[in-house]
Short mmCIF file of C-alpha atoms in Angstrom, two decimals:
data_model
loop_
_atom_site.label_atom_id
_atom_site.label_comp_id
_atom_site.label_asym_id
_atom_site.label_seq_id
_atom_site.Cartn_x
_atom_site.Cartn_y
_atom_site.Cartn_z
CA UNK A 30 -52.01 -61.73 -27.31
CA UNK A 31 -55.50 -61.16 -28.65
CA UNK A 32 -55.64 -59.12 -31.85
CA UNK A 33 -58.22 -56.76 -33.09
CA UNK A 34 -58.02 -55.39 -36.76
CA UNK A 35 -60.15 -52.62 -38.28
CA UNK A 36 -58.15 -52.64 -41.51
CA UNK A 37 -54.39 -53.62 -42.43
CA UNK A 38 -51.39 -51.75 -41.51
CA UNK A 39 -50.50 -48.64 -43.03
CA UNK A 40 -48.17 -50.32 -45.36
CA UNK A 41 -51.13 -51.66 -47.35
CA UNK A 42 -52.14 -48.28 -48.53
CA UNK A 43 -49.93 -48.25 -51.42
CA UNK A 44 -51.48 -51.58 -52.64
CA UNK A 45 -54.95 -51.40 -54.33
CA UNK A 46 -56.57 -54.27 -52.49
CA UNK A 47 -59.75 -54.26 -50.46
CA UNK A 48 -61.66 -56.97 -48.53
CA UNK A 49 -65.32 -57.33 -48.99
CA UNK A 50 -66.87 -59.11 -46.19
CA UNK A 51 -70.43 -60.38 -45.57
CA UNK A 52 -72.06 -61.11 -42.27
CA UNK A 53 -75.23 -63.15 -40.97
CA UNK A 54 -75.36 -65.94 -43.72
CA UNK A 55 -75.41 -68.12 -45.37
CA UNK A 56 -78.95 -67.86 -46.74
CA UNK A 57 -80.97 -67.60 -49.74
CA UNK A 58 -79.07 -64.59 -50.90
CA UNK A 59 -75.48 -66.11 -50.54
CA UNK A 60 -75.54 -67.90 -53.79
CA UNK A 61 -76.14 -64.64 -55.81
CA UNK A 62 -73.38 -63.00 -53.82
CA UNK A 63 -71.19 -65.68 -54.88
CA UNK A 64 -72.27 -65.46 -58.52
CA UNK A 65 -71.34 -61.64 -58.41
CA UNK A 66 -68.03 -62.35 -56.78
CA UNK A 67 -67.23 -65.04 -59.35
CA UNK A 68 -68.27 -62.89 -62.48
CA UNK A 69 -65.58 -60.42 -61.19
CA UNK A 70 -62.90 -62.69 -60.16
CA UNK A 71 -63.28 -61.39 -56.62
CA UNK A 72 -62.70 -63.05 -53.41
CA UNK A 73 -64.68 -62.32 -50.17
CA UNK A 74 -64.80 -63.30 -46.45
CA UNK A 75 -68.09 -64.57 -44.98
CA UNK A 76 -68.57 -64.28 -41.37
CA UNK A 77 -71.01 -67.35 -40.80
CA UNK A 78 -73.79 -67.64 -37.96
CA UNK A 79 -73.75 -70.94 -36.46
CA UNK A 80 -77.56 -71.06 -36.37
CA UNK A 81 -77.42 -70.66 -40.23
CA UNK A 82 -74.46 -73.18 -41.20
CA UNK A 83 -76.18 -76.33 -41.16
CA UNK A 84 -79.16 -75.17 -43.29
CA UNK A 85 -76.99 -74.37 -46.22
CA UNK A 86 -73.86 -76.73 -46.39
CA UNK A 87 -73.69 -76.77 -50.10
CA UNK A 88 -73.40 -72.78 -50.09
CA UNK A 89 -70.57 -72.79 -47.84
CA UNK A 90 -68.95 -75.65 -49.59
CA UNK A 91 -69.19 -73.72 -52.83
CA UNK A 92 -67.65 -70.55 -51.00
CA UNK A 93 -64.73 -72.60 -49.89
CA UNK A 94 -64.44 -74.30 -53.41
CA UNK A 95 -64.52 -70.95 -55.06
CA UNK A 96 -61.55 -69.37 -52.99
CA UNK A 97 -63.65 -67.53 -50.36
CA UNK A 98 -62.93 -67.39 -46.73
CA UNK A 99 -65.25 -68.29 -43.93
CA UNK A 100 -65.21 -66.70 -40.38
CA UNK A 101 -67.02 -66.96 -37.15
CA UNK A 102 -69.79 -64.54 -36.29
CA UNK A 103 -71.01 -66.47 -33.14
CA UNK A 104 -73.83 -68.80 -32.96
CA UNK A 105 -77.11 -66.94 -32.18
CA UNK A 106 -76.13 -63.40 -33.17
CA UNK A 107 -76.54 -62.33 -29.64
CA UNK A 108 -74.77 -59.14 -28.57
CA UNK A 109 -71.61 -60.23 -26.76
CA UNK A 110 -72.30 -57.48 -24.11
CA UNK A 111 -75.10 -59.61 -23.14
CA UNK A 112 -73.13 -62.91 -22.65
CA UNK A 113 -71.11 -63.96 -19.64
CA UNK A 114 -67.50 -65.54 -20.40
CA UNK A 115 -68.77 -69.04 -20.45
CA UNK A 116 -71.75 -68.25 -22.92
CA UNK A 117 -69.40 -66.20 -25.15
CA UNK A 118 -67.02 -69.23 -25.36
CA UNK A 119 -69.83 -71.68 -26.19
CA UNK A 120 -71.10 -69.50 -28.92
CA UNK A 121 -67.81 -69.42 -30.49
CA UNK A 122 -67.10 -73.07 -30.27
CA UNK A 123 -70.44 -74.20 -31.34
CA UNK A 124 -70.13 -71.81 -34.45
CA UNK A 125 -66.64 -73.23 -35.33
CA UNK A 126 -67.91 -76.73 -34.99
CA UNK A 127 -71.00 -76.16 -37.14
CA UNK A 128 -69.20 -74.27 -39.90
CA UNK A 129 -66.65 -77.24 -39.72
CA UNK A 130 -69.46 -79.79 -39.97
CA UNK A 131 -71.17 -78.03 -43.10
CA UNK A 132 -68.16 -76.93 -45.07
CA UNK A 133 -65.27 -79.01 -43.94
CA UNK A 134 -62.95 -76.10 -42.72
CA UNK A 135 -62.68 -74.47 -39.29
CA UNK A 136 -63.15 -70.92 -39.42
CA UNK A 137 -60.41 -68.78 -37.43
CA UNK A 138 -61.27 -65.33 -38.08
CA UNK A 139 -63.96 -63.81 -35.67
CA UNK A 140 -66.40 -60.80 -36.08
CA UNK A 141 -68.79 -59.90 -33.02
CA UNK A 142 -72.07 -59.10 -33.93
CA UNK A 143 -72.95 -55.42 -33.52
CA UNK A 144 -69.19 -55.06 -32.88
CA UNK A 145 -70.04 -55.61 -29.26
CA UNK A 146 -67.51 -56.18 -26.49
CA UNK A 147 -64.64 -56.41 -29.14
CA UNK A 148 -61.77 -56.75 -26.75
CA UNK A 149 -63.34 -59.38 -24.75
CA UNK A 150 -64.42 -61.26 -27.86
CA UNK A 151 -60.77 -61.22 -29.23
CA UNK A 152 -59.38 -62.29 -25.77
CA UNK A 153 -61.91 -65.19 -25.51
CA UNK A 154 -61.24 -66.18 -29.17
CA UNK A 155 -57.56 -66.12 -28.80
CA UNK A 156 -57.86 -68.31 -25.49
CA UNK A 157 -59.52 -71.16 -27.45
CA UNK A 158 -57.37 -70.98 -30.77
CA UNK A 159 -59.45 -68.55 -32.79
CA UNK A 160 -58.95 -65.20 -34.19
CA UNK A 161 -57.81 -62.68 -35.03
CA UNK A 162 -60.97 -60.63 -34.44
CA UNK A 163 -61.83 -58.51 -37.43
CA UNK A 164 -63.84 -55.36 -37.41
CA UNK A 165 -64.09 -52.93 -40.48
CA UNK A 166 -63.19 -49.66 -41.80
CA UNK A 167 -66.17 -49.21 -44.31
CA UNK A 168 -69.70 -49.67 -42.79
CA UNK A 169 -72.39 -48.54 -45.35
CA UNK A 170 -75.16 -50.11 -42.96
CA UNK A 171 -76.56 -52.08 -45.94
CA UNK A 172 -78.63 -54.01 -43.46
CA UNK A 173 -80.87 -50.67 -43.05
CA UNK A 174 -80.97 -49.61 -46.75
CA UNK A 175 -83.59 -50.35 -49.18
CA UNK A 176 -81.62 -48.83 -52.21
CA UNK A 177 -78.80 -50.84 -53.79
CA UNK A 178 -77.45 -47.69 -55.38
CA UNK A 179 -77.24 -46.02 -51.70
CA UNK A 180 -75.23 -48.95 -50.57
CA UNK A 181 -72.84 -48.84 -53.47
CA UNK A 182 -72.44 -45.02 -53.30
CA UNK A 183 -71.27 -45.18 -49.66
CA UNK A 184 -68.93 -47.90 -50.17
CA UNK A 185 -67.45 -46.41 -53.34
CA UNK A 186 -66.94 -42.93 -51.66
CA UNK A 187 -65.20 -44.54 -48.51
CA UNK A 188 -63.21 -47.29 -49.89
CA UNK A 189 -59.38 -46.76 -49.77
CA UNK A 190 -56.53 -49.40 -50.30
CA UNK A 191 -56.59 -51.79 -47.48
CA UNK A 192 -60.28 -51.31 -46.57
CA UNK A 193 -62.32 -53.98 -44.99
CA UNK A 194 -66.00 -53.35 -45.99
CA UNK A 195 -68.77 -54.70 -43.95
CA UNK A 196 -71.74 -56.19 -45.98
CA UNK A 197 -74.59 -58.61 -44.92
CA UNK A 198 -75.65 -61.65 -46.77
CA UNK A 199 -78.17 -63.08 -44.37
CA UNK A 200 -81.00 -62.23 -41.95
CA UNK A 201 -80.50 -63.10 -38.18
CA UNK A 202 -83.23 -63.95 -36.25
CA UNK A 203 -82.74 -60.64 -34.36
CA UNK A 204 -82.89 -58.71 -37.75
CA UNK A 205 -83.52 -55.10 -36.71
CA UNK A 206 -83.22 -53.65 -40.31
CA UNK A 207 -84.43 -54.24 -43.90
CA UNK A 208 -86.15 -57.47 -44.41
CA UNK A 209 -84.15 -58.61 -47.38
CA UNK A 210 -80.65 -58.57 -48.77
CA UNK A 211 -81.85 -57.77 -52.27
CA UNK A 212 -80.41 -54.25 -51.93
CA UNK A 213 -77.02 -55.55 -51.01
CA UNK A 214 -77.00 -57.89 -53.99
CA UNK A 215 -77.97 -54.98 -56.12
CA UNK A 216 -75.27 -52.89 -54.91
CA UNK A 217 -72.70 -55.50 -55.55
CA UNK A 218 -73.28 -55.29 -59.30
CA UNK A 219 -72.39 -51.54 -58.91
CA UNK A 220 -69.43 -52.06 -56.63
CA UNK A 221 -67.51 -54.80 -58.19
CA UNK A 222 -67.07 -53.25 -61.73
CA UNK A 223 -66.32 -49.96 -60.19
CA UNK A 224 -63.72 -51.42 -58.17
CA UNK A 225 -62.19 -53.19 -61.02
CA UNK A 226 -62.32 -50.07 -63.07
CA UNK A 227 -60.37 -48.40 -60.37
CA UNK A 228 -57.98 -51.24 -60.46
CA UNK A 229 -58.53 -52.70 -57.00
CA UNK A 230 -58.24 -56.37 -56.22
CA UNK A 231 -60.77 -58.00 -53.95
CA UNK A 232 -59.15 -60.24 -51.65
CA UNK A 233 -59.91 -62.35 -48.46
CA UNK A 234 -59.26 -60.75 -45.05
CA UNK A 235 -56.44 -63.20 -44.42
CA UNK A 236 -54.83 -62.50 -47.69
CA UNK A 237 -55.20 -58.76 -47.00
CA UNK A 238 -53.43 -58.97 -43.73
CA UNK A 239 -50.68 -61.20 -44.97
CA UNK A 240 -49.57 -58.79 -47.68
#
């Protein structure tokens, strides 16, 4: 059965764990995201665009080697609502193949761009051996924001044990928001030490769901 997750089941709420996720990469900003995660002994999940995977294979290989997880964010960042069933399946398959070619691992987790047509995405992903399909419980809309402090404030105000936080480390060709991911990188330098101070552990989505 196709599965959608916004965050972990309620049994997680007693455990101080959180999943930081990053969409639309890899990009020129992803190495600095990885640096910040490394410096705070944190793990993240990167939902990769198929169109970007082949341009930054070393970045994806580094992410895997440092214990992070790669997911599937479709190939072209088109809204799934605009895709017929065959197009959606091809977007998922092409991304899985591109990430495997670049990083040596096949991503199973899926996140639809814009959260569009999530139930159908989950169903198609399940049919071709991918999934679960992951949404989020904390969305600071960092892709629209020019101030890292504002992003950090939104995350830290909303985060709870078991949260899945939706951040962005790349710019799709269809970008409708801020023209860089510098604010997100800046926000991480506030988010990560504060989460550590609150005794949160940053884990991958799969680790969060398996606890």
